Coordinates of C-alpha atoms and ligand atoms in Angstrom, one line a residue:
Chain A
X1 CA 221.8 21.5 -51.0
X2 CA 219.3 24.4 -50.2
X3 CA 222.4 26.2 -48.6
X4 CA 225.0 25.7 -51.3
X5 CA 222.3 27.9 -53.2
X6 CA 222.3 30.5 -50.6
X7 CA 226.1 30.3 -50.3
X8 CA 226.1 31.7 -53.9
X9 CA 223.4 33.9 -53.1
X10 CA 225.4 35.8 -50.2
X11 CA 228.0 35.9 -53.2
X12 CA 226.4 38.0 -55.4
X13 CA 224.4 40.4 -53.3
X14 CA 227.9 39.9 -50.9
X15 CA 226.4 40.4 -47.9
X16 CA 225.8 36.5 -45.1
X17 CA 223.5 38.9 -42.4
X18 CA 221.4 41.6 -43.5
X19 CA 219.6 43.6 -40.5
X20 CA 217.4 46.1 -42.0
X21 CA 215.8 48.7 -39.2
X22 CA 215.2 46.1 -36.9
X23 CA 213.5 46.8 -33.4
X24 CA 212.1 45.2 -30.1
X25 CA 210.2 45.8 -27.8
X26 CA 210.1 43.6 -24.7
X27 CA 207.1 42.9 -23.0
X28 CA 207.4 43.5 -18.8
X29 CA 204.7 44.3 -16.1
X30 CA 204.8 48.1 -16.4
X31 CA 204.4 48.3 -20.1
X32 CA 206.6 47.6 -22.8
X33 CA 211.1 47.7 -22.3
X34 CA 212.2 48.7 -25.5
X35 CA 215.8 46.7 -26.6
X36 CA 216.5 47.4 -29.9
X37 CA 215.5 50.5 -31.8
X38 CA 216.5 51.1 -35.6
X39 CA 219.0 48.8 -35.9
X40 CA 221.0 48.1 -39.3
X41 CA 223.6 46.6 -40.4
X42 CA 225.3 44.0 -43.1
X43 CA 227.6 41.7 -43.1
X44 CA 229.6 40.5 -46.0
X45 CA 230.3 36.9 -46.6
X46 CA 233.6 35.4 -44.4
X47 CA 233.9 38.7 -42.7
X48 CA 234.8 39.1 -39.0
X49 CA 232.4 41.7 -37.5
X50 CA 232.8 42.1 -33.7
X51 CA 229.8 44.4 -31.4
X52 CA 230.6 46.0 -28.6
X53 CA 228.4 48.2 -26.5
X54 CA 227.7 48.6 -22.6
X55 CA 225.5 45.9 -20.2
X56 CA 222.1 45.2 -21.1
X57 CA 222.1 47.5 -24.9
X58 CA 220.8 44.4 -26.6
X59 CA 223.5 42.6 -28.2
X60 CA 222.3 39.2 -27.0
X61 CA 219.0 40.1 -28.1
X62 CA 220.3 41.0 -31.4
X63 CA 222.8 38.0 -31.6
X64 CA 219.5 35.6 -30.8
X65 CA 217.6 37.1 -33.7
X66 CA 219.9 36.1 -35.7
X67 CA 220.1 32.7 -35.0
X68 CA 216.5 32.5 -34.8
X69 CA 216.0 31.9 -31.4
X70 CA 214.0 35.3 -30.6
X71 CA 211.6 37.2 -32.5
X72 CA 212.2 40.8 -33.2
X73 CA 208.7 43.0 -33.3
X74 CA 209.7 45.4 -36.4
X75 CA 212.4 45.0 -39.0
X76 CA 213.9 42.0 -41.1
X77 CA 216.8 40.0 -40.5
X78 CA 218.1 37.8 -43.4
X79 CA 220.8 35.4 -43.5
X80 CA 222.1 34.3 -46.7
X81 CA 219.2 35.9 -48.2
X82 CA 216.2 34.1 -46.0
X83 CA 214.8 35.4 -42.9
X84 CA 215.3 32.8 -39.9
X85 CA 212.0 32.5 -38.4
X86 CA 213.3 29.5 -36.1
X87 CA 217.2 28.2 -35.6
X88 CA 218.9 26.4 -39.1
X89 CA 222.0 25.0 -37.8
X90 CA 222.9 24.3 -41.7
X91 CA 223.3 28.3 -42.0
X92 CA 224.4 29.6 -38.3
X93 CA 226.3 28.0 -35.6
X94 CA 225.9 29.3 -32.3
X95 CA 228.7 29.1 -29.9
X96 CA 227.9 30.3 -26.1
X97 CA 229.8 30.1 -23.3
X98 CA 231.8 27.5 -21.4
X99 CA 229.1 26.5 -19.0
X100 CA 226.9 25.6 -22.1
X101 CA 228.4 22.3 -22.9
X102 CA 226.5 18.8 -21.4
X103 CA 228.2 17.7 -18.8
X104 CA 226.9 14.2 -19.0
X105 CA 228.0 13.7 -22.8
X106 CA 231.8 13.4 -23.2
X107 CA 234.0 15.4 -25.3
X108 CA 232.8 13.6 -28.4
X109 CA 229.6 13.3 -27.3
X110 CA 229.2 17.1 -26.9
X111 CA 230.5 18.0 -30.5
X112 CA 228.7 15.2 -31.8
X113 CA 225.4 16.5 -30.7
X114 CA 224.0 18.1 -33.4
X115 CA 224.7 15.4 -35.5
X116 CA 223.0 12.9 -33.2
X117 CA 219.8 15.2 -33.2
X118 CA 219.5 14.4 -37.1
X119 CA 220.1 10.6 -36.3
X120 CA 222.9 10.1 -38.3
X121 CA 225.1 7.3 -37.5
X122 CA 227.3 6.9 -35.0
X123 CA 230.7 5.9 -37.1
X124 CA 229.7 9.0 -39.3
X125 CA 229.4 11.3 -36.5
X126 CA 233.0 10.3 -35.3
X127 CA 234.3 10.8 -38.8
X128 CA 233.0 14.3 -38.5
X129 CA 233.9 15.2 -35.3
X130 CA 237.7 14.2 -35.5
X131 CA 239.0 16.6 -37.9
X132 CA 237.0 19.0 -35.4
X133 CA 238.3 18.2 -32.4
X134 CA 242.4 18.3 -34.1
X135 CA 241.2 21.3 -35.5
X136 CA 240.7 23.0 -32.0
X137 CA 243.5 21.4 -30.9
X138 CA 241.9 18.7 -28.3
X139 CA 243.5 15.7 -30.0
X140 CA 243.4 12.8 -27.4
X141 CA 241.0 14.7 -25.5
X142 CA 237.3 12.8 -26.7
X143 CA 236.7 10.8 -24.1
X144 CA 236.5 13.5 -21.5
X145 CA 234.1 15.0 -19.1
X146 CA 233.8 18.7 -19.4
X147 CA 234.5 18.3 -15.4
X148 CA 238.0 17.3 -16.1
X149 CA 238.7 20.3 -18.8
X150 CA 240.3 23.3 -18.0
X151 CA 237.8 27.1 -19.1
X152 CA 239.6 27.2 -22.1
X153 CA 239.4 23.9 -23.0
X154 CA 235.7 23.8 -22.9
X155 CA 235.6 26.7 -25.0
X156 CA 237.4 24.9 -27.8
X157 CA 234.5 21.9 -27.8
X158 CA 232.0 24.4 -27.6
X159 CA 233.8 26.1 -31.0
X160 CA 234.2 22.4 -32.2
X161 CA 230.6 22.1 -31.4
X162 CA 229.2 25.0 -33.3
X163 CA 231.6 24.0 -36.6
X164 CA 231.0 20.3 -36.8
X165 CA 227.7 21.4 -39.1
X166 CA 229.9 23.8 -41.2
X167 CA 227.5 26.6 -41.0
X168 CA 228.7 29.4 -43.5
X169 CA 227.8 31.7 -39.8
X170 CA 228.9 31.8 -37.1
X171 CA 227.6 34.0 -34.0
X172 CA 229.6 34.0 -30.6
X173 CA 227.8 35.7 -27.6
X174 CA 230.9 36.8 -25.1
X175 CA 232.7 33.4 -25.6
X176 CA 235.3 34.1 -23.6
X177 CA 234.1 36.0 -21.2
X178 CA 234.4 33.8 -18.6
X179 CA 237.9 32.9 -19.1
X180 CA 241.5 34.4 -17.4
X181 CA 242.8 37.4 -19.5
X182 CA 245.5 35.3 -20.6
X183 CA 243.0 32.3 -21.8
X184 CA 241.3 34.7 -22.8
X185 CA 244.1 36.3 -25.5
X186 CA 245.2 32.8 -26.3
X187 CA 241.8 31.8 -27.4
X188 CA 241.1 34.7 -29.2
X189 CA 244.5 33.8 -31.8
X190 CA 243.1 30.6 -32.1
X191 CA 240.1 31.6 -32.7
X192 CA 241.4 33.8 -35.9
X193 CA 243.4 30.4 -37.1
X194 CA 240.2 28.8 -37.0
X195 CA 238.4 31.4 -38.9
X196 CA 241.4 31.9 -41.5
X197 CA 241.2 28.3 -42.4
X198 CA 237.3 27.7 -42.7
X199 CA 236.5 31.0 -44.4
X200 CA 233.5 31.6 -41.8
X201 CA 231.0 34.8 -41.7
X202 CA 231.7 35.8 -37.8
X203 CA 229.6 37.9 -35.5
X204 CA 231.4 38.0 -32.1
X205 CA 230.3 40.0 -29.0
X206 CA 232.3 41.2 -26.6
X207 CA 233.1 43.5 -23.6
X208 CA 237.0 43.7 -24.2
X209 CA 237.7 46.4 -26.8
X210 CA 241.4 45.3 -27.0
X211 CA 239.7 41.9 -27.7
X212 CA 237.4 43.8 -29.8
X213 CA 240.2 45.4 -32.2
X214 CA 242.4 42.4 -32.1
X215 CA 240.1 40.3 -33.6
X216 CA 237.2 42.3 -36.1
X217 CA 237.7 43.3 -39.9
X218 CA 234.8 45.5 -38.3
X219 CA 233.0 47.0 -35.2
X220 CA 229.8 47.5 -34.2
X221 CA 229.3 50.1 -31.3
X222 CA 226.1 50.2 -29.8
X223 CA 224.6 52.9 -27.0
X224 CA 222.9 52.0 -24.3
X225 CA 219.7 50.1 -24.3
X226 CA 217.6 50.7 -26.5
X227 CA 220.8 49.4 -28.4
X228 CA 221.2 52.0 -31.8
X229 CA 224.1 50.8 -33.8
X230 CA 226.3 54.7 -33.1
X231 CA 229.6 53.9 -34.3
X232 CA 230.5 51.5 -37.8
X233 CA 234.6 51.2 -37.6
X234 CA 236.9 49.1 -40.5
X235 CA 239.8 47.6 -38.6
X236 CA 242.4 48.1 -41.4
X237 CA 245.3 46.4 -39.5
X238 CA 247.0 43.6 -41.7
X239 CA 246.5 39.4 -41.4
X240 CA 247.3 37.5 -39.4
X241 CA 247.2 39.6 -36.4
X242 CA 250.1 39.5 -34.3
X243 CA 250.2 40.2 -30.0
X244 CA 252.7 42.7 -31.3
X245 CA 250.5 44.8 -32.8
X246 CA 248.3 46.0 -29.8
X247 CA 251.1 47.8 -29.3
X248 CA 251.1 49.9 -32.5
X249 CA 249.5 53.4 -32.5
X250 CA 246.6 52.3 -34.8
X251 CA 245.7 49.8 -32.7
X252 CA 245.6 52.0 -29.5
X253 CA 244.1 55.3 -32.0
X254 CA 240.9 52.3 -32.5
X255 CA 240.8 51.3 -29.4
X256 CA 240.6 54.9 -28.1
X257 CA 237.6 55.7 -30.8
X258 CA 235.7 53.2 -30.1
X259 CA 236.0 53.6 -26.3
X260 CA 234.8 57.4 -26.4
X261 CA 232.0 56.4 -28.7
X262 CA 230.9 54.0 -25.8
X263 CA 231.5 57.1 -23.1
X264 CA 229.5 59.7 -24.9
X265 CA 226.8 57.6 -25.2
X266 CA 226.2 57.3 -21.5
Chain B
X1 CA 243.9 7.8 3.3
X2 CA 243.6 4.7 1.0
X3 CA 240.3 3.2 0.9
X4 CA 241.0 -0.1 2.1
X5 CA 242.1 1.2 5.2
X6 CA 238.8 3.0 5.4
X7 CA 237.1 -0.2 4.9
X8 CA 238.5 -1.9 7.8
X9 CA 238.1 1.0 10.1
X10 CA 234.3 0.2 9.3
X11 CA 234.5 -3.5 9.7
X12 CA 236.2 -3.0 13.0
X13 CA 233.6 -0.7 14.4
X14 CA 230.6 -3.0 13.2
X15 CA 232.7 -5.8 14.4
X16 CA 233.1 -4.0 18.1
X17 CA 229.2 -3.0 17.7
X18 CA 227.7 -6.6 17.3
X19 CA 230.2 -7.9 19.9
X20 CA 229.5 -5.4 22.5
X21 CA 225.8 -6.4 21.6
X22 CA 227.2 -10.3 22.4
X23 CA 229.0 -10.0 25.3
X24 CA 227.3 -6.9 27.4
X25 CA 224.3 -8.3 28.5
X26 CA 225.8 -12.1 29.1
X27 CA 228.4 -10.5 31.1
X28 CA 225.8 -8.8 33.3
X29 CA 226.9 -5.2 31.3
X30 CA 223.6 -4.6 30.5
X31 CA 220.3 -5.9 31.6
X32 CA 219.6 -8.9 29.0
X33 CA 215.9 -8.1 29.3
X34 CA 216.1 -5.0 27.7
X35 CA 219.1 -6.0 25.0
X36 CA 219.2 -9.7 24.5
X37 CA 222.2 -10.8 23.2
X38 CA 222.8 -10.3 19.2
X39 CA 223.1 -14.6 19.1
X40 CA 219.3 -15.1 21.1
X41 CA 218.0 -12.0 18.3
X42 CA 219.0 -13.5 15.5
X43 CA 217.6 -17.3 16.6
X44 CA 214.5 -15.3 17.3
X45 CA 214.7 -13.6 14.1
X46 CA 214.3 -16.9 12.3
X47 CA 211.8 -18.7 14.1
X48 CA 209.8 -15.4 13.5
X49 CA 210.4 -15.5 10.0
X50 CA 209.5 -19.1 9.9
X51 CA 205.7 -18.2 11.1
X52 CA 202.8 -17.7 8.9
X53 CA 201.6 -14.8 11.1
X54 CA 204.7 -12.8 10.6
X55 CA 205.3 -13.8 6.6
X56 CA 201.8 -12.9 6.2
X57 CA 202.7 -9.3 7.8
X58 CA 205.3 -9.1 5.7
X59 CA 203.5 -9.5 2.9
X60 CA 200.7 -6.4 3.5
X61 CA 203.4 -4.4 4.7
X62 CA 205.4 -4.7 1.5
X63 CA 202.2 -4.4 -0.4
X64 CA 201.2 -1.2 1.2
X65 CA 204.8 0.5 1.0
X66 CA 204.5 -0.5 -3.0
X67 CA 200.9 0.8 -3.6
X68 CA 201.1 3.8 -1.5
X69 CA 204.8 4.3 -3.5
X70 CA 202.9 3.7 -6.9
X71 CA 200.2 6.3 -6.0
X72 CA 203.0 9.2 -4.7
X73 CA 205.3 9.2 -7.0
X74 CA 203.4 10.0 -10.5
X75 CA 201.0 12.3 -8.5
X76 CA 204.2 14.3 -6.3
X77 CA 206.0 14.2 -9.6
X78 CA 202.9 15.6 -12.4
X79 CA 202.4 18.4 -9.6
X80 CA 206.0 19.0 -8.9
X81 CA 206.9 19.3 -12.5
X82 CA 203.8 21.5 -13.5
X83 CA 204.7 24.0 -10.6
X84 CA 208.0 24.3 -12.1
X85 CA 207.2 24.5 -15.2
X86 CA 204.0 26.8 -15.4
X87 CA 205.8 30.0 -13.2
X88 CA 202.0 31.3 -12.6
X89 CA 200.7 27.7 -11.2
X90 CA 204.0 28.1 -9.2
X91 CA 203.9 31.3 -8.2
X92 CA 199.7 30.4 -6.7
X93 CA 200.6 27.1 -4.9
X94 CA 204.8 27.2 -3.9
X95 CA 204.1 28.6 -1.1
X96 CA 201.4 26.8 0.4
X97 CA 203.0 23.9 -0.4
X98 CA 206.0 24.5 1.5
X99 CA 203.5 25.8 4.4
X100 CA 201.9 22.0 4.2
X101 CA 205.2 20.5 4.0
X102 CA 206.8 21.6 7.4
X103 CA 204.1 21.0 9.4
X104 CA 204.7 17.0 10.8
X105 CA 202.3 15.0 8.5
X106 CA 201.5 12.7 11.5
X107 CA 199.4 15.0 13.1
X108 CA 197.2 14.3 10.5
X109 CA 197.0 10.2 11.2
X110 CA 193.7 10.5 13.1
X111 CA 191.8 11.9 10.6
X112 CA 193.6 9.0 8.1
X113 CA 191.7 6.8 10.5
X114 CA 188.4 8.6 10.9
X115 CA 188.1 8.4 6.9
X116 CA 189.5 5.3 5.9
X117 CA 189.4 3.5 9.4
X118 CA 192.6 1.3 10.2
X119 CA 193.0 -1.2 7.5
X120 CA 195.0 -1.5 4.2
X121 CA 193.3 1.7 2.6
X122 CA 194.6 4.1 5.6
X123 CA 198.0 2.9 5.6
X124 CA 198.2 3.1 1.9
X125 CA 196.4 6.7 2.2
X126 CA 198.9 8.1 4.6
X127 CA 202.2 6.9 3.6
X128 CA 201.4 8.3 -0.2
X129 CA 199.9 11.3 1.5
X130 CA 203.5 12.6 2.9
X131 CA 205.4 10.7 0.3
X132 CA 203.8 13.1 -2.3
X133 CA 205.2 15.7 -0.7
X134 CA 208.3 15.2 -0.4
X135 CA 208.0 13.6 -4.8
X136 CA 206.5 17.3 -4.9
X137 CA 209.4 19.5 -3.7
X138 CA 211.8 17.3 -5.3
X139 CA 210.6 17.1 -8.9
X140 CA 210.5 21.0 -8.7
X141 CA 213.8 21.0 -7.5
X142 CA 214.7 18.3 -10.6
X143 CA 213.2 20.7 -13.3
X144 CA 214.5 23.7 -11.7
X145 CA 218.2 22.1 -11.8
X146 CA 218.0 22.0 -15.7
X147 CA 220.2 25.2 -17.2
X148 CA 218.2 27.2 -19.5
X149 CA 221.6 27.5 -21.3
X150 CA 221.1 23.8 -22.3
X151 CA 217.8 24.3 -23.5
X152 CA 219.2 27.4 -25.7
X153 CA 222.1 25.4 -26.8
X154 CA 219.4 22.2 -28.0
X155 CA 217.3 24.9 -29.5
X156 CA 219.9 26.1 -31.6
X157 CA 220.8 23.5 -32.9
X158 CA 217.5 22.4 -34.4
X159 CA 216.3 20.3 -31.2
X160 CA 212.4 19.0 -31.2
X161 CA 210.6 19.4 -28.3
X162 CA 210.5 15.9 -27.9
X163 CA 214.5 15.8 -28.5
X164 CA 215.0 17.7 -25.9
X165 CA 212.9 16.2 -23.7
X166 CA 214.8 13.1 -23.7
X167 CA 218.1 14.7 -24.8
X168 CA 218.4 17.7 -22.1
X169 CA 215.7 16.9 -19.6
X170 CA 216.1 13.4 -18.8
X171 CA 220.0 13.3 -18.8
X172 CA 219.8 16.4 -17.0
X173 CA 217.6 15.4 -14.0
X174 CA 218.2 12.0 -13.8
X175 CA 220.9 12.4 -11.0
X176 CA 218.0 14.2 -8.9
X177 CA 215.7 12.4 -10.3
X178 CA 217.3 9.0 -8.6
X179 CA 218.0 11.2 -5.6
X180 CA 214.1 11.9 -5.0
X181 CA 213.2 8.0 -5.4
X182 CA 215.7 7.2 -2.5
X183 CA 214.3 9.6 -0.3
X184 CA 210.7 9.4 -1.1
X185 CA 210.8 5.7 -0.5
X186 CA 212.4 6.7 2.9
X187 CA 209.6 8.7 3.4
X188 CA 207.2 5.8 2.5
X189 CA 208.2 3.3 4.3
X190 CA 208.6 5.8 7.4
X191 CA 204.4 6.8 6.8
X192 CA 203.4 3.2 6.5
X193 CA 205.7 2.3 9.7
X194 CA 203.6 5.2 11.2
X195 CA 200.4 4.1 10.2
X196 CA 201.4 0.2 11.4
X197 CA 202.1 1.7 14.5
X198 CA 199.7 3.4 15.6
X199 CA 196.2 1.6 14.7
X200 CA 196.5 -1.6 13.2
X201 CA 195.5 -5.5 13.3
X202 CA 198.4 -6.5 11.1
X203 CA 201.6 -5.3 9.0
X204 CA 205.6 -5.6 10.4
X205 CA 204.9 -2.2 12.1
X206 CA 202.0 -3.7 14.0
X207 CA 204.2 -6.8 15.3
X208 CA 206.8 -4.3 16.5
X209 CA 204.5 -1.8 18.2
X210 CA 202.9 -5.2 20.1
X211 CA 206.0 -6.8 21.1
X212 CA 207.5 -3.5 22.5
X213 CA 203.6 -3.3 24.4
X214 CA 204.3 -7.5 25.9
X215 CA 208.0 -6.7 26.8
X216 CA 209.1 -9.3 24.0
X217 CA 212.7 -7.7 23.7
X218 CA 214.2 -10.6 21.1
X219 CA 211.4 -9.8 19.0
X220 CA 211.4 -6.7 18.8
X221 CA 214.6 -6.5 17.8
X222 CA 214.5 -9.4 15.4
X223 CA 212.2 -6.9 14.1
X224 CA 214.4 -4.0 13.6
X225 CA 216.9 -5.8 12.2
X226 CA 214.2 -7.1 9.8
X227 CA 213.3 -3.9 8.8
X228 CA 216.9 -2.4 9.0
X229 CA 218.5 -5.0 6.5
X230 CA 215.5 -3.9 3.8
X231 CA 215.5 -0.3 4.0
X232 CA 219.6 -0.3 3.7
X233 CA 218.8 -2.6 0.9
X234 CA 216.9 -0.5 -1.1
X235 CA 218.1 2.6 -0.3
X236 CA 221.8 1.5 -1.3
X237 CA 220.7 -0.1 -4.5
X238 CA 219.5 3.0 -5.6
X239 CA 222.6 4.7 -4.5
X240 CA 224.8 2.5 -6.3
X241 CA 222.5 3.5 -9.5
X242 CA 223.2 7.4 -8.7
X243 CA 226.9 7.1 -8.4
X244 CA 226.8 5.1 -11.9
X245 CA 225.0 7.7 -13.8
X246 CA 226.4 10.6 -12.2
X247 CA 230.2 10.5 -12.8
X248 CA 230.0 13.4 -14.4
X249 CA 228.6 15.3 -11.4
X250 CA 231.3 17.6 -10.1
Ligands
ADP1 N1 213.4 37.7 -22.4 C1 213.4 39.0 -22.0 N2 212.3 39.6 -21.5 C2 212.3 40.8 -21.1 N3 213.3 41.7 -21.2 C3 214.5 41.2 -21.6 C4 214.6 39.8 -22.0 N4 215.9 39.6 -22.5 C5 216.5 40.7 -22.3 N5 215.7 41.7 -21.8 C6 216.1 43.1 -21.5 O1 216.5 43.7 -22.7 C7 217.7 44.4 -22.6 C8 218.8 43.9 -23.4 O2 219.2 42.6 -23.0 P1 220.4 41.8 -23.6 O3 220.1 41.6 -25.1 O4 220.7 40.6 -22.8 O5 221.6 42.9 -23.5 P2 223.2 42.6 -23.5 O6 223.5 41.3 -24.1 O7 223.7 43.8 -24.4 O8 223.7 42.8 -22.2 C9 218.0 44.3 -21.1 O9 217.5 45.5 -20.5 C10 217.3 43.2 -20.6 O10 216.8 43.3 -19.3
MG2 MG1 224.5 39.7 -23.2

């Protein structure tokens, strides 16, 4: 109920994540390691908002904050209009990598598990997780192991896994990152179908700038650490994106920007 | 290679084992007063088990592996996990630890027996003493094996502490967790053995050492076998538990 309410809120101020001069300082043996410094940005309500930015700028960092899993030392993050002190799987869902799903539980099992943390029954769980697992395309495929998936696979119950609460967020540290280029692509387009059909607030990290343009309504470029947010772009190509249009000059003038943003920042 | 074939392969070499055991020492092969024929062990074998001497022996013996097992493991484990899971505690004692645990614990039997002199206690002492060792280096090993990405993951999601504790942790280690009670009993029947051996009035290990002293050769190996078939036993039980709860193990 709470959320419906904050839903509605992210409506009328229209943004889902507001980061507001946010900063961090790590502490490590020889004095502080600053992370983050100044950081801002909003995100409006069933955008697709994509960060890139070298090794070790502060992404995850920034991507943790958000889902309240790490304190930040100076700023404020809200998410549909509440700070996030500790994780709220009822606003953000966090997807991670491949390795991240339990190999003991089965396919099932695995999306099921943040039901079963809020003890709800078992025959309600299923009736949840189903339309999930169709929805990423695993029909057939609940009973399992994440041993006998293939990379791609697993990344689809891990996206199953993160959607079966219906969190208005979602965040997605390097998802695919792990995967073969072509996986990699393929996941990426299914990715978008998922997002066009649940009307999700995205924030996706990612090393790949074709990735990158292919995928955001808007990117994030970030300098090296501490992370400042140097570069805000609007991907104006149409929807739904097609392979065809990496080839297109706009796609290949973005790509180009936001690669010598990320070189000049060295 | 289909498995039954594997299986008979296996039956055929125990088979030609236990009949080499037979027939070389009644066909003069082998001197039968060092390996009695397998038929004249196993008659000996039951008139041993049939004595109240020897089911007595049984007895303390199985009582001492048990208590000494009882004391190791909770002690081996608490220590194990805390050295895991407190990095300062672990970063002090690790390497002692692993100092202590190469050196051969049964250099340390005669001061066992200067403390606690040769009866139930020392035995009991002993075998927990390098059983916690071993419960030590393996629980770390059992924490450590838990992916902080799972923890993350549980976190996210709204997990309790206690949620995942028994969601993430147990799941997580029980594979090693089997694995350490397998060997550690190993371990603990191997110290009490030890102990039996060397300085005793009593226990299986005791009857062994004596028989192999008088030249009894049926006996001792009635023995042996005794001991064989309840080691195998337990250590293959608790195998059979692993491979059930670890399918998913890749
Ligand atoms: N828990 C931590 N303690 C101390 N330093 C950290 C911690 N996590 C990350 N850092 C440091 O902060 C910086 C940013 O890390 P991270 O957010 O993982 O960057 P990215 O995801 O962009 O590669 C890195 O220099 C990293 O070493
Ligand atoms: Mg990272």
């Amino acid at each position: 109920m709470q959320y419906v309410a904050d839903l509605n809120a992210a409506k009328t101020t229209g943004a889902a994540i507001e980061i507001d001069r946010v900063s961090h300082v790590y502490a490590g043996p020889e004095g502080g390691v600053p992370a983050l410094s100044n950081v801002s940005m909003k995100v409006g309500a069933g955008r697709f908002i994509v960060i890139v930015g070298p090794s070790g700028c502060g992404k995850t960092s920034l991507l943790m904050m958000m889902a309240g899993l790490r304190d930040h030392t100076e700023g404020r993050i809200d998410v549909h209009g509440a700070p996030m002190p500790k994780p709220d799987p009822e606003r953000v869902g966090v997807i991670f990598q491949e390795a991240s799903l339990f190999p003991w539980l089965t396919t099932f099992d695995n999306i099921e598990f943040p039901l079963s943390l809020r003890g709800m029954s078992k025959d309600e769980r299923r009736r949840k997780s189903q339309p999930m697992l169709q929805l990423v395309g695993l029909t057939g495929f609940g009973e399992r192991y994440p041993h006998e998936l293939s990379g791609g696979m697993k990344q689809r119950v891990s996206i199953a896994r993160g959607l079966v609460q219906d969190p208005p967020v979602l965040l997605m540290d390097e998802p695919f990152a792990a995967l073969d280029e072509q996986t990699r692509m393929t996941m990426g387009h299914e990715l978008l179908r998922i997002w066009e059909t649940t009307n999700k607030t995205v924030v996706f990290i990612t090393h790949s700038l074709t990735e990158a343009v292919y995928l955001a309504d808007e990117v994030y470029v970030m300098s090296p650490r501490p992370g400042r947010m140097i570069d805000h772009i609007m991907v104006d190509l149409p929807r739904p994106r097609t392979y065809e249009m990496m080839a297109t000059d706009t796609f290949g003038r973005m790509r180009d920007r936001i690669w010598q943003q990320i070189r000049k920042s060295h | 290679m289909k498995y039954w074939h594997i299986i008979l392969i296996r039956a055929a070499i125990l088979a030609l084992v236990l009949g080499a055991w037979e027939l070389a020492p009644r066909w003069g092969l082998v001197n039968p007063m060092l390996l009695p024929p397998l038929s004249d062990v196993l008659v000996t074998l039951q008139i041993q088990l049939a004595r109240p001497t020897v089911q007595e022996a049984i007895l303390i013996t199985a009582l001492e592996v048990i208590v000494a097992f009882i004391i190791a493991v909770p002690i081996g484990a608490a220590a194990g996990v805390a050295i895991a899971e407190f990095p300062y505690a672990g970063a002090i004692f690790k390497p002692m630890l692993f100092y202590v645990f190469s050196i051969p614990k049964s250099i340390f039997l005669p001061m066992f027996i200067l403390i606690f002199g040769i009866g139930f206690q020392q035995k009991v002492a002993y075998a927990a003493f390098t059983t916690a060792f071993v419960v030590l280096m393996s629980a770390t090993a059992a924490v450590e094996s838990v992916k902080s990405d799972y923890i993350l993951v549980a976190r996210s999601f709204g997990a309790t502490p206690l949620q995942i504790l028994r969601r993430v942790y147990v799941p997580s280690m029980m594979p090693v967790l089997l694995e350490t009670l397998r060997i550690s009993m190993i371990f603990n029947f191997t110290g009490v053995m030890i102990a039996e051996m060397y300085a005793s009035r009593t226990g299986i290990g005791h009857l062994i050492s004596n028989w192999g002293e008088n030249f009894q050769m049926p006996q001792l190996f009635a023995g042996v076998i005794m001991l064989s078939v309840v080691a195998i036993a337990f250590n293959e039980t608790v195998r059979y538990l692993e491979a059930r709860c670890s399918t998913w193990r890749t």
